[in-house]
Amino acid sequence: MAAPGWSERARELLQRMNSFHGAGSPKGLCLPFMVAGQQVGHMPQSVAQRLCQYPAVFSVAQGDKAAACVELNKQLASFEERTAAVQGVLKELKEQQAFPCLKEWREELYNVMPYFCDAPLFSMERAATPLLGVKRYGAHLNGYTWRNGQMFMWLGRRALNKPSYPGLLDNLAAGGIASGLGVRETLVKECQEEACIPASLAAQAKPVGTVSYTYVGAHGGIYPECQFVFDLELPEDFVPQVGDGEVQEFYLYPLHKVKEVIGSSDFKPNCAMVALDFLIRHGYIQPDDEPQYAEMVEGLHRTL
Amino acid sequence: MAAPGWSERARELLQRMNSFHGAGSPKGLCLPFMVAGQQVGHMPQSVAQRLCQYPAVFSVAQGDKAAACVELNKQLASFEERTAAVQGVLKELKEQQAFPCLKEWREELYNVMPYFCDAPLFSMERAATPLLGVKRYGAHLNGYTWRNGQMFMWLGRRALNKPSYPGLLDNLAAGGIASGLGVRETLVKECQEEACIPASLAAQAKPVGTVSYTYVGAHGGIYPECQFVFDLELPEDFVPQVGDGEVQEFYLYPLHKVKEVIGSSDFKPNCAMVALDFLIRHGYIQPDDEPQYAEMVEGLHRTL
């Protein structure tokens, strides 16, 4: 069989990153995770069984006609109470080595809410979100520049000691939005930390939309993620520098080479989606040339 | 009660334009419309009952475990045979005044296929697509220019004799993609016809993505639509002219005024979505200022 062409590989990338919506998804077997009467996640049954061994915090509720759901104990009424109770359970599960994803515990808190615009209901350890299937938010930067009238894009290569996707290509700067931080604030911080982009330059980054998707991870965890995307035109003489060591090296790629690595196993998948969105928004990929164009734009922007 | 703020109005626009996915949608009551074993539409039951009075063309099929669906007769094996058979039934229904939407019959054919990248299975009268709930595609132009370093957008006002949305604001140029035409070809044609933008200038328009949504129309028709979006920077001295009379007047609006009319009843809803997508892609609306930002981007790009 011939190797799949670029369109086919890009399509497979989007299908993989939206596997929660695809054939064979565990979606139908997940229980809605409810906090204060609002759904904030999708919980795999194996996780629900384990969490319900802590009935002061988690319990399965069965409505009249509604299907079962997992509820956070309603007596946990404040942000602080919920955060402390959930974090206590998760720490115990981590010590028991109950779930593989908890090995990546970072002591970094993410806010949990039905939508990004809502007040957070509680916050929780970043590494544990796939167990509850709650939404995660991040900020990603497309850094581009010009050489002889041609557009080029800066990409980073992740350090080999990163717990996730070591050694793969990444956007110029990117990071998750931790509890208490704003979108642009996160971006400017990551620009400084990862690529030594000074705050004055990072401040010129333009927000241009989001990329959103839900995938099922290796251990059955659920990852509904929304990345706020920024474009930053860099001066011709600017060269990013390795900062906190999360990136080992930077490359300046012409757009045809960026396109080539999208859908290859060398590019961290969600970063490849951000780069694909860039190529579409900048007219490098055109609807009359790319048969999958309409489906690609849809696949980059799934409703969480 | 206070009048809703801008965010709330924009959110209502997106909910209305995605009403097929919302509460009270007839989605669950529609039958999949199948051609050659592939789903190409969602058919309201009232339409299905009427069409099945033409059993040589349409029939309800009941699978083993599958729910019922409406099938185009499998003996209609070619594009031409299917087109002729469907068009014959629709013309009869038009003469019988069976459905209000057929009053807008235009003698304009749209291709029908599961996805835009697929070969068309047949073509059918544009006015009748909401009866079968098949996808429609179009091309829309954001025409912008600069005055004293500020960005402005050209908008048209639709003629009062247009059958749909008379007198409302519209993008600078836009039109449906008829059978046999390409995406850019459609855009260049509409630029010339509606706004007297010469082909040489229209050719500089940059494709920047799509806006996609599914709404339920006034008479229960289903409208899954995907608009290919183009941006065109116009010279400062360029002024669009009324062409074929579909537009009565053009306005040059500063972006704050464009934002203001989005979500007002003065802007044709899908064109307001295209303008909203422009304001987001150009960084005029920012994620830290607009609480609905993430949900807006999702609502502009629903999977059809």
Coordinates of C-alpha atoms in Angstrom, one line a residue:
Chain A
M1 CA 0.0 0.0 0.0
A2 CA 1.3 3.5 -0.9
A3 CA 2.3 5.7 2.1
P4 CA -0.6 8.1 2.9
G5 CA -0.4 11.5 1.3
W6 CA -0.2 14.8 3.2
S7 CA -4.0 15.3 3.3
E8 CA -4.6 11.8 4.6
R9 CA -1.9 12.3 7.4
A10 CA -3.4 15.7 8.4
R11 CA -6.8 14.0 8.5
E12 CA -5.5 11.2 10.7
L13 CA -3.9 13.8 13.1
L14 CA -7.3 15.5 13.5
Q15 CA -9.2 12.2 13.9
R16 CA -6.7 11.1 16.6
M17 CA -6.9 14.4 18.4
N18 CA -10.7 14.2 18.3
S19 CA -10.9 10.5 19.2
F20 CA -13.4 11.2 21.9
H21 CA -15.9 11.9 19.1
G22 CA -14.9 9.1 16.9
A23 CA -15.7 5.4 16.3
G24 CA -14.8 3.2 19.3
S25 CA -14.8 6.2 21.7
P26 CA -15.4 5.5 25.4
K27 CA -17.7 8.5 25.3
G28 CA -20.9 6.5 25.8
L29 CA -19.4 4.7 28.8
C30 CA -18.2 7.9 30.6
L31 CA -20.3 9.4 33.3
P32 CA -21.0 13.2 33.4
F33 CA -19.1 14.7 36.3
M34 CA -21.3 17.3 38.0
V35 CA -20.3 20.1 40.4
A36 CA -22.9 22.4 41.9
G37 CA -25.5 21.1 39.4
Q38 CA -23.2 21.8 36.4
Q39 CA -21.4 19.4 34.2
V40 CA -17.6 20.0 34.2
G41 CA -16.2 16.7 32.9
H42 CA -16.6 13.2 31.5
M43 CA -15.5 10.5 33.9
P44 CA -14.4 7.0 32.7
Q45 CA -16.3 4.3 34.7
S46 CA -13.1 2.8 36.1
V47 CA -12.2 6.2 37.6
A48 CA -15.8 6.7 38.9
Q49 CA -15.6 3.3 40.7
R50 CA -12.4 4.2 42.4
L51 CA -13.4 7.8 43.3
C52 CA -16.7 6.6 44.8
Q53 CA -14.7 4.9 47.5
Y54 CA -14.4 8.4 48.9
P55 CA -18.1 9.0 49.5
A56 CA -17.5 12.2 51.5
V57 CA -16.2 13.7 48.2
F58 CA -17.5 11.8 45.2
S59 CA -20.7 9.8 44.7
V60 CA -22.8 8.3 41.8
A61 CA -26.2 9.9 41.6
Q62 CA -29.1 8.5 39.6
G63 CA -31.8 10.9 38.4
D64 CA -35.4 10.1 37.6
K65 CA -35.0 9.8 33.9
A66 CA -31.4 11.0 33.7
A67 CA -28.6 8.6 33.3
A68 CA -26.2 8.1 36.2
C69 CA -23.6 10.8 36.9
V70 CA -20.7 11.4 39.3
E71 CA -21.4 14.3 41.7
L72 CA -19.0 16.2 43.9
N73 CA -20.6 16.2 47.4
K74 CA -22.9 19.2 47.5
Q75 CA -21.9 20.0 51.0
L76 CA -18.5 21.1 49.6
A77 CA -19.9 24.6 48.9
S78 CA -16.9 26.9 48.3
F79 CA -14.0 27.0 45.9
E80 CA -11.6 26.4 48.8
E81 CA -13.5 23.4 50.3
R82 CA -13.9 21.7 46.9
T83 CA -10.3 22.2 46.0
A84 CA -9.0 20.9 49.4
A85 CA -11.3 17.8 49.3
V86 CA -10.5 16.8 45.7
Q87 CA -6.8 17.5 46.1
G88 CA -6.8 15.3 49.2
V89 CA -8.3 12.3 47.4
L90 CA -6.0 12.8 44.4
K91 CA -2.9 12.8 46.6
E92 CA -4.0 9.6 48.2
L93 CA -4.6 8.0 44.8
K94 CA -1.1 9.2 43.7
E95 CA 0.5 7.6 46.7
Q96 CA -1.4 4.4 46.0
Q97 CA -0.2 4.6 42.4
A98 CA -3.8 4.1 41.4
F99 CA -3.5 5.7 37.9
P100 CA -0.5 6.0 35.7
C101 CA -1.1 9.7 34.8
L102 CA -0.6 10.7 38.4
K103 CA 3.1 9.9 38.0
E104 CA 3.3 13.2 36.2
W105 CA 2.2 15.1 39.3
R106 CA 3.5 18.7 39.0
E107 CA 2.1 20.7 41.9
E108 CA 0.4 23.0 39.3
L109 CA -3.3 23.8 39.7
Y110 CA -5.8 24.2 36.9
N111 CA -9.2 25.8 37.4
V112 CA -12.3 23.7 36.8
M113 CA -15.5 25.4 35.4
P114 CA -18.2 24.5 32.8
Y115 CA -17.0 27.2 30.4
F116 CA -13.9 29.4 30.4
C117 CA -16.1 32.4 31.0
D118 CA -17.5 31.0 34.2
A119 CA -16.2 31.5 37.7
P120 CA -14.0 28.5 38.7
L121 CA -15.8 26.0 40.9
F122 CA -12.5 24.5 42.2
S123 CA -8.9 23.9 41.2
M124 CA -7.0 20.7 40.9
E125 CA -3.7 19.2 40.0
R126 CA -2.9 19.5 36.3
A127 CA -1.8 15.8 36.0
A128 CA -5.1 14.5 37.3
T129 CA -7.5 16.3 34.9
P130 CA -7.7 13.4 32.4
L131 CA -9.3 11.2 35.2
L132 CA -12.2 13.7 35.6
G133 CA -12.2 14.6 31.9
V134 CA -12.3 18.4 32.7
K135 CA -11.4 21.0 30.2
R136 CA -7.9 22.4 30.1
Y137 CA -6.8 25.7 28.6
G138 CA -3.5 26.8 27.2
A139 CA -1.8 29.6 25.1
H140 CA 0.3 28.8 22.0
L141 CA 2.5 31.1 20.0
N142 CA 3.1 31.0 16.2
G143 CA 6.3 32.9 15.8
Y144 CA 7.0 33.9 12.2
T145 CA 9.4 36.1 10.3
W146 CA 10.3 37.0 6.7
R147 CA 13.4 36.2 4.6
N148 CA 13.6 37.6 1.1
G149 CA 9.8 38.0 1.0
Q150 CA 9.1 34.4 2.1
M151 CA 7.4 33.6 5.4
F152 CA 9.3 31.4 7.8
M153 CA 8.1 29.9 11.2
W154 CA 10.1 29.4 14.3
L155 CA 9.6 25.9 15.9
G156 CA 11.2 24.5 19.1
R157 CA 12.3 21.0 19.8
R158 CA 11.2 19.7 23.2
A159 CA 13.9 18.6 25.6
L160 CA 14.4 14.8 25.9
N161 CA 13.7 14.9 29.7
K162 CA 10.2 16.3 29.3
P163 CA 7.7 13.9 30.8
S164 CA 5.3 14.3 27.8
Y165 CA 6.3 14.2 24.1
P166 CA 10.1 14.4 24.7
G167 CA 12.2 15.3 21.7
L168 CA 9.2 16.4 19.5
L169 CA 8.7 19.6 17.6
D170 CA 6.7 22.3 19.4
N171 CA 5.4 25.8 18.7
L172 CA 7.9 28.6 19.5
A173 CA 6.3 29.0 23.0
A174 CA 3.3 27.4 24.7
G175 CA 1.9 26.5 28.1
G176 CA -1.1 25.6 30.1
I177 CA -3.1 28.3 31.9
A178 CA -2.7 27.8 35.6
S179 CA -5.2 28.9 38.2
G180 CA -4.9 32.6 38.7
L181 CA -3.2 33.5 35.4
G182 CA -4.8 35.2 32.4
V183 CA -4.4 34.1 28.8
R184 CA -2.0 36.8 27.6
E185 CA -0.1 36.7 30.9
T186 CA 0.5 32.9 30.4
L187 CA 1.7 33.5 26.9
V188 CA 4.1 36.3 27.9
K189 CA 5.4 34.1 30.7
E190 CA 6.0 31.1 28.4
C191 CA 7.7 33.3 25.8
Q192 CA 10.1 34.6 28.4
E193 CA 10.7 31.2 30.0
E194 CA 10.9 28.9 27.0
A195 CA 12.4 31.1 24.2
C196 CA 13.8 34.2 26.0
I197 CA 11.4 36.4 24.1
P198 CA 11.4 39.7 26.0
A199 CA 8.0 40.8 27.5
S200 CA 8.0 43.9 25.3
L201 CA 8.2 41.8 22.2
A202 CA 5.8 39.1 23.4
A203 CA 3.3 41.9 24.2
Q204 CA 3.0 42.5 20.4
A205 CA 1.6 39.0 19.9
K206 CA -1.9 39.1 18.3
P207 CA -4.7 36.7 19.6
V208 CA -6.2 35.1 16.5
G209 CA -8.6 32.5 17.9
T210 CA -8.5 29.0 19.4
V211 CA -7.9 25.4 18.5
S212 CA -10.0 22.9 20.4
Y213 CA -10.3 19.1 20.5
T214 CA -10.9 16.2 22.8
Y215 CA -8.8 13.1 22.7
V216 CA -8.6 9.9 24.6
G217 CA -5.1 9.3 26.1
A218 CA -3.0 6.2 26.3
H219 CA -4.5 5.1 29.7
G220 CA -8.1 6.0 28.8
G221 CA -7.9 9.5 30.2
I222 CA -10.1 12.2 28.6
Y223 CA -8.4 15.4 27.3
P224 CA -10.8 18.2 26.3
E225 CA -8.5 21.1 25.5
C226 CA -8.8 24.6 24.2
Q227 CA -5.6 26.4 23.1
F228 CA -5.7 30.2 22.7
V229 CA -3.6 30.9 19.7
F230 CA -1.4 34.0 19.1
D231 CA 0.6 35.1 16.1
L232 CA 3.8 37.1 16.6
E233 CA 5.8 38.6 13.7
L234 CA 9.4 38.6 14.8
P235 CA 12.1 41.0 13.7
E236 CA 14.4 39.5 11.0
D237 CA 17.4 39.6 13.4
F238 CA 15.6 38.0 16.4
V239 CA 16.8 34.5 17.3
P240 CA 15.1 32.7 20.2
Q241 CA 17.3 31.3 22.9
V242 CA 16.9 28.2 25.1
G243 CA 15.5 29.4 28.4
D244 CA 14.3 27.1 31.2
G245 CA 15.5 24.0 29.3
E246 CA 12.1 22.7 28.3
V247 CA 13.2 23.3 24.7
Q248 CA 16.5 22.1 23.5
E249 CA 16.8 23.9 20.2
F250 CA 15.0 26.2 17.8
Y251 CA 14.6 25.9 14.0
L252 CA 13.5 28.4 11.4
Y253 CA 11.4 26.5 8.9
P254 CA 10.0 27.7 5.5
L255 CA 6.3 27.1 5.4
H256 CA 6.6 24.1 3.0
K257 CA 8.7 22.4 5.7
V258 CA 6.2 23.3 8.4
K259 CA 3.4 21.8 6.3
E260 CA 5.5 18.6 5.8
V261 CA 6.0 18.0 9.5
I262 CA 2.3 18.5 10.3
G263 CA 0.9 15.0 10.6
S264 CA 4.3 13.4 11.0
S265 CA 5.2 11.7 14.2
D266 CA 7.9 14.3 14.8
F267 CA 5.5 17.1 15.8
K268 CA 3.7 17.2 19.1
P269 CA 0.1 16.7 17.9
N270 CA -1.7 19.7 19.4
C271 CA 1.2 22.0 18.3
A272 CA 0.9 20.6 14.8
M273 CA -2.8 21.6 14.9
V274 CA -1.9 25.1 15.9
A275 CA 0.6 25.3 13.0
L276 CA -2.0 23.9 10.6
D277 CA -4.5 26.5 11.8
F278 CA -1.7 29.1 11.0
L279 CA -1.2 27.8 7.5
I280 CA -4.9 28.0 6.8
R281 CA -5.4 31.5 8.3
H282 CA -2.5 32.8 6.3
G283 CA -3.7 31.4 3.0
Y284 CA -0.8 29.0 2.6
I285 CA -3.3 26.1 2.3
Q286 CA -6.1 27.0 -0.1
P287 CA -9.6 25.5 -0.4
D288 CA -9.4 24.8 -4.2
D289 CA -6.1 22.9 -3.7
E290 CA -6.8 21.0 -0.5
P291 CA -9.8 18.6 -0.7
Q292 CA -10.0 18.3 3.1
Y293 CA -10.0 22.0 3.7
A294 CA -13.5 22.4 5.2
E295 CA -13.2 19.3 7.3
M296 CA -9.8 20.4 8.6
V297 CA -11.1 23.8 9.8
E298 CA -14.0 21.9 11.6
G299 CA -11.5 19.4 13.1
L300 CA -9.4 22.2 14.5
H301 CA -12.4 23.8 16.3
R302 CA -14.5 21.1 17.9
T303 CA -17.0 22.1 20.5
L304 CA -15.8 21.0 24.0
Chain B
M1 CA -34.8 43.9 32.5
A2 CA -31.7 45.5 31.1
A3 CA -31.0 45.1 27.4
P4 CA -28.5 42.3 26.7
G5 CA -24.9 43.4 26.4
W6 CA -22.8 42.8 23.3
S7 CA -21.4 39.4 24.4
E8 CA -24.9 38.2 25.2
R9 CA -26.2 39.3 21.8
A10 CA -23.3 37.6 20.0
R11 CA -23.9 34.5 21.9
E12 CA -27.6 34.5 20.9
L13 CA -26.6 35.0 17.3
L14 CA -24.4 31.9 17.5
Q15 CA -27.1 29.9 19.3
R16 CA -29.7 30.8 16.7
M17 CA -27.4 29.9 13.8
N18 CA -26.6 26.6 15.5
S19 CA -30.2 25.9 16.5
F20 CA -30.1 22.4 15.0
H21 CA -27.7 21.5 17.9
G22 CA -29.6 23.3 20.6
A23 CA -32.5 22.7 23.0
G24 CA -35.8 22.1 21.3
S25 CA -34.1 21.1 18.0
P26 CA -36.0 18.8 15.6
K27 CA -32.7 16.9 15.1
G28 CA -34.0 13.8 16.9
L29 CA -37.1 13.7 14.7
C30 CA -35.2 14.0 11.4
L31 CA -34.4 11.0 9.3
P32 CA -30.9 10.5 7.9
F33 CA -31.1 11.0 4.1
M34 CA -28.9 8.4 2.4
V35 CA -27.7 8.3 -1.2
A36 CA -25.5 5.3 -2.4
G37 CA -25.0 4.2 1.2
Q38 CA -23.8 7.6 2.4
Q39 CA -25.6 10.1 4.6
V40 CA -25.9 13.5 2.8
G41 CA -28.7 15.1 4.8
H42 CA -31.2 15.3 7.6
M43 CA -34.8 15.1 6.5
P44 CA -37.7 16.4 8.6
Q45 CA -40.5 13.8 9.0
S46 CA -43.1 15.9 7.3
V47 CA -40.9 16.1 4.2
A48 CA -40.1 12.4 4.3
Q49 CA -43.8 11.5 4.3
R50 CA -44.4 13.7 1.3
L51 CA -41.4 12.5 -0.7
C52 CA -42.2 8.9 -0.1
Q53 CA -45.3 9.4 -2.2
Y54 CA -42.7 9.1 -5.0
P55 CA -41.5 5.6 -4.3
A56 CA -39.6 5.3 -7.6
V57 CA -37.3 8.0 -6.2
F58 CA -37.5 8.2 -2.3
S59 CA -38.4 5.5 0.2
V60 CA -38.1 4.9 3.9
A61 CA -35.7 2.0 4.8
Q62 CA -35.5 0.3 8.1
G63 CA -32.2 -1.4 8.9
D64 CA -31.8 -4.3 11.3
K65 CA -30.7 -2.3 14.3
A66 CA -30.4 1.1 12.6
A67 CA -33.2 3.7 12.9
A68 CA -35.2 4.4 9.9
C69 CA -33.7 6.6 7.1
V70 CA -34.9 8.0 3.8
E71 CA -33.0 6.5 0.8
L72 CA -32.7 7.6 -2.7
N73 CA -33.7 4.7 -4.9
K74 CA -30.5 2.7 -5.5
Q75 CA -31.4 2.0 -9.1
L76 CA -30.7 5.7 -9.7
A77 CA -27.0 4.9 -10.2
S78 CA -25.4 8.0 -11.9
F79 CA -25.1 11.7 -11.1
E80 CA -27.3 12.5 -14.1
E81 CA -30.1 9.9 -13.3
R82 CA -30.2 11.1 -9.6
T83 CA -30.3 14.7 -10.6
A84 CA -33.1 14.3 -13.1
A85 CA -35.2 12.1 -10.8
V86 CA -34.9 14.4 -7.7
Q87 CA -35.4 17.6 -9.8
G88 CA -38.6 16.0 -11.3
V89 CA -40.1 15.4 -7.9
L90 CA -39.1 18.9 -6.6
K91 CA -40.6 20.6 -9.6
E92 CA -43.9 18.8 -9.0
L93 CA -43.9 19.7 -5.4
K94 CA -43.2 23.3 -6.4
E95 CA -46.2 23.4 -8.7
Q96 CA -48.3 21.9 -5.9
Q97 CA -47.0 24.6 -3.6
A98 CA -46.2 21.8 -1.1
F99 CA -43.5 23.7 0.8
P100 CA -43.1 27.4 1.3
C101 CA -39.3 27.4 0.6
L102 CA -40.0 26.3 -3.0
K103 CA -41.5 29.7 -3.7
E104 CA -37.8 30.9 -3.8
W105 CA -37.0 28.6 -6.7
R106 CA -34.0 30.0 -8.6
E107 CA -33.1 27.5 -11.3
E108 CA -29.6 27.3 -9.7
L109 CA -28.1 23.9 -8.9
Y110 CA -26.1 23.0 -5.9
N111 CA -24.0 19.8 -5.7
V112 CA -24.9 17.2 -3.0
M113 CA -22.1 15.1 -1.4
P114 CA -21.3 13.8 2.1
Y115 CA -18.2 16.1 2.4
F116 CA -17.0 18.9 0.2
C117 CA -14.0 16.8 -0.9
D118 CA -16.2 14.0 -2.2
A119 CA -17.4 13.7 -5.8
P120 CA -21.0 15.0 -6.0
L121 CA -23.7 12.3 -6.0
F122 CA -26.3 14.6 -7.7
S123 CA -27.2 18.2 -8.0
M124 CA -30.5 19.9 -7.0
E125 CA -32.3 23.2 -6.9
R126 CA -30.8 25.5 -4.3
A127 CA -34.1 26.6 -2.9
A128 CA -35.0 23.0 -2.0
T129 CA -31.9 22.0 0.0
P130 CA -33.5 22.8 3.4
L131 CA -36.1 20.1 2.7
L132 CA -33.4 17.4 2.4
G133 CA -31.1 19.1 5.0
V134 CA -28.1 18.8 2.7
K135 CA -25.0 20.9 3.2
R136 CA -24.6 24.1 1.2
Y137 CA -21.3 25.9 0.5
G138 CA -20.5 29.5 -0.2
A139 CA -17.7 32.1 -0.4
H140 CA -17.7 35.3 1.6
L141 CA -15.4 38.3 1.4
N142 CA -14.2 40.5 4.2
G143 CA -13.1 43.7 2.4
Y144 CA -11.0 46.0 4.6
T145 CA -8.8 49.0 4.3
W146 CA -6.9 51.5 6.4
R147 CA -7.6 55.2 7.2
N148 CA -5.0 57.0 9.4
G149 CA -3.7 53.7 10.7
Q150 CA -7.1 52.5 11.7
M151 CA -8.7 49.4 10.1
F152 CA -12.1 49.8 8.4
M153 CA -14.4 47.2 6.8
W154 CA -16.6 47.6 3.8
L155 CA -20.1 46.3 4.2
G156 CA -23.0 46.2 1.7
R157 CA -26.7 46.7 2.3
R158 CA -28.9 44.1 0.6
A159 CA -31.5 45.4 -1.9
L160 CA -35.1 45.6 -0.6
N161 CA -36.3 43.2 -3.4
K162 CA -34.0 40.3 -2.3
P163 CA -36.1 37.3 -1.5
S164 CA -34.1 36.6 1.7
Y165 CA -33.0 39.1 4.3
P166 CA -34.0 42.2 2.2
G167 CA -32.4 45.5 3.4
L168 CA -29.9 43.9 5.9
L169 CA -26.2 44.4 6.1
D170 CA -24.0 41.9 4.2
N171 CA -20.3 41.2 3.7
L172 CA -18.7 43.2 0.8
A173 CA -19.3 40.2 -1.6
A174 CA -20.7 36.7 -1.0
G175 CA -22.5 33.9 -2.8
G176 CA -23.3 30.2 -2.9
I177 CA -21.1 27.8 -4.7
A178 CA -23.1 26.5 -7.6
S179 CA -22.6 23.1 -9.2
G180 CA -19.5 23.2 -11.5
L181 CA -17.9 26.3 -9.9
G182 CA -14.8 26.4 -7.7
V183 CA -14.4 28.3 -4.4
R184 CA -12.2 31.1 -5.6
E185 CA -14.0 31.2 -8.9
T186 CA -17.3 31.8 -7.0
L187 CA -15.7 34.6 -4.9
V188 CA -14.2 36.4 -7.9
K189 CA -17.5 36.2 -9.8
E190 CA -19.5 37.6 -6.8
C191 CA -16.9 40.4 -6.3
Q192 CA -17.4 41.5 -9.9
E193 CA -21.2 41.1 -9.9
E194 CA -22.1 42.5 -6.5
A195 CA -19.4 45.2 -5.9
C196 CA -17.7 45.8 -9.2
I197 CA -14.3 44.6 -7.8
P198 CA -12.2 43.9 -10.8
A199 CA -11.0 40.3 -11.2
S200 CA -7.3 41.3 -10.9
L201 CA -8.0 42.9 -7.5
A202 CA -10.4 40.1 -6.3
A203 CA -7.6 37.6 -7.2
Q204 CA -5.6 39.0 -4.3
A205 CA -8.2 37.9 -1.7
K206 CA -6.6 35.5 0.8
P207 CA -8.5 32.4 1.9
V208 CA -8.4 32.3 5.7
G209 CA -10.7 29.4 6.8
T210 CA -14.4 28.7 7.0
V211 CA -17.4 29.5 9.1
S212 CA -19.8 26.6 9.6
Y213 CA -23.2 26.2 11.3
T214 CA -26.5 24.4 11.1
Y215 CA -29.8 26.2 11.8
V216 CA -33.4 25.3 11.6
G217 CA -35.3 27.8 9.3
A218 CA -38.7 29.4 9.7
H219 CA -40.6 26.6 8.1
G220 CA -38.6 23.8 9.7
G221 CA -36.1 23.5 7.0
I222 CA -32.5 22.4 7.9
Y223 CA -29.6 24.6 6.8
P224 CA -26.1 23.0 7.3
E225 CA -23.9 25.6 5.8
C226 CA -20.1 26.1 5.3
Q227 CA -18.8 29.5 4.1
F228 CA -15.3 29.7 2.8
V229 CA -14.0 33.0 4.1
F230 CA -11.6 35.4 2.3
D231 CA -9.9 38.6 3.4
L232 CA -9.0 41.3 0.9
E233 CA -7.1 44.4 1.8
L234 CA -8.4 47.1 -0.6
P235 CA -6.5 50.2 -1.7
E236 CA -7.3 53.4 0.2
D237 CA -8.9 54.9 -2.9
F238 CA -11.0 51.9 -3.9
V239 CA -14.7 52.4 -3.6
P240 CA -17.1 49.5 -4.4
Q241 CA -19.9 50.2 -6.8
V242 CA -23.4 48.7 -7.0
G243 CA -23.3 46.0 -9.7
D244 CA -26.1 43.6 -10.4
G245 CA -28.5 45.4 -8.0
E246 CA -28.4 42.7 -5.2
V247 CA -26.7 45.3 -3.0
Q248 CA -28.2 48.8 -2.8
E249 CA -25.4 50.7 -1.0
F250 CA -21.9 50.2 0.5
Y251 CA -20.6 51.5 3.9
L252 CA -17.1 51.9 5.2
Y253 CA -17.4 51.1 8.9
P254 CA -14.7 51.4 11.6
L255 CA -14.2 48.1 13.5
H256 CA -16.1 49.3 16.6
K257 CA -19.1 49.9 14.4
V258 CA -18.8 46.5 12.7
K259 CA -18.7 44.9 16.2
E260 CA -21.7 46.9 17.3
V261 CA -23.9 45.6 14.4
I262 CA -22.9 42.0 14.9
G263 CA -25.8 40.4 16.8
S264 CA -28.1 43.3 15.9
S265 CA -31.1 42.5 13.7
D266 CA -29.6 44.8 11.0
F267 CA -26.9 42.3 9.9
K268 CA -27.7 39.1 7.9
P269 CA -26.9 36.5 10.5
N270 CA -24.3 34.3 8.6
C271 CA -22.6 37.5 7.3
A272 CA -22.4 38.8 10.9
M273 CA -20.7 35.5 11.8
V274 CA -18.1 36.0 9.0
A275 CA -17.4 39.5 10.3
L276 CA -17.2 38.2 13.9
D277 CA -14.6 35.6 12.8
F278 CA -12.7 38.5 11.1
L279 CA -12.6 40.6 14.3
I280 CA -11.3 37.5 16.3
R281 CA -8.7 36.6 13.7
H282 CA -7.4 40.2 13.5
G283 CA -7.1 40.5 17.3
Y284 CA -9.8 43.2 17.6
I285 CA -11.6 40.9 20.1
Q286 CA -9.2 39.5 22.7
P287 CA -9.6 36.5 25.0
D288 CA -8.8 38.4 28.3
D289 CA -11.5 41.0 27.5
E290 CA -14.3 38.8 26.0
P291 CA -15.6 36.2 28.4
Q292 CA -17.3 34.3 25.6
Y293 CA -14.2 34.2 23.4
A294 CA -13.6 30.4 23.4
E295 CA -17.3 29.6 23.0
M296 CA -17.5 32.1 20.2
V297 CA -14.7 30.5 18.2
E298 CA -16.4 27.1 18.7
G299 CA -19.8 28.4 17.7
L300 CA -18.3 29.9 14.4
H301 CA -16.9 26.4 13.4
R302 CA -19.4 23.7 14.1
T303 CA -18.9 20.3 12.5
L304 CA -21.5 19.7 9.8

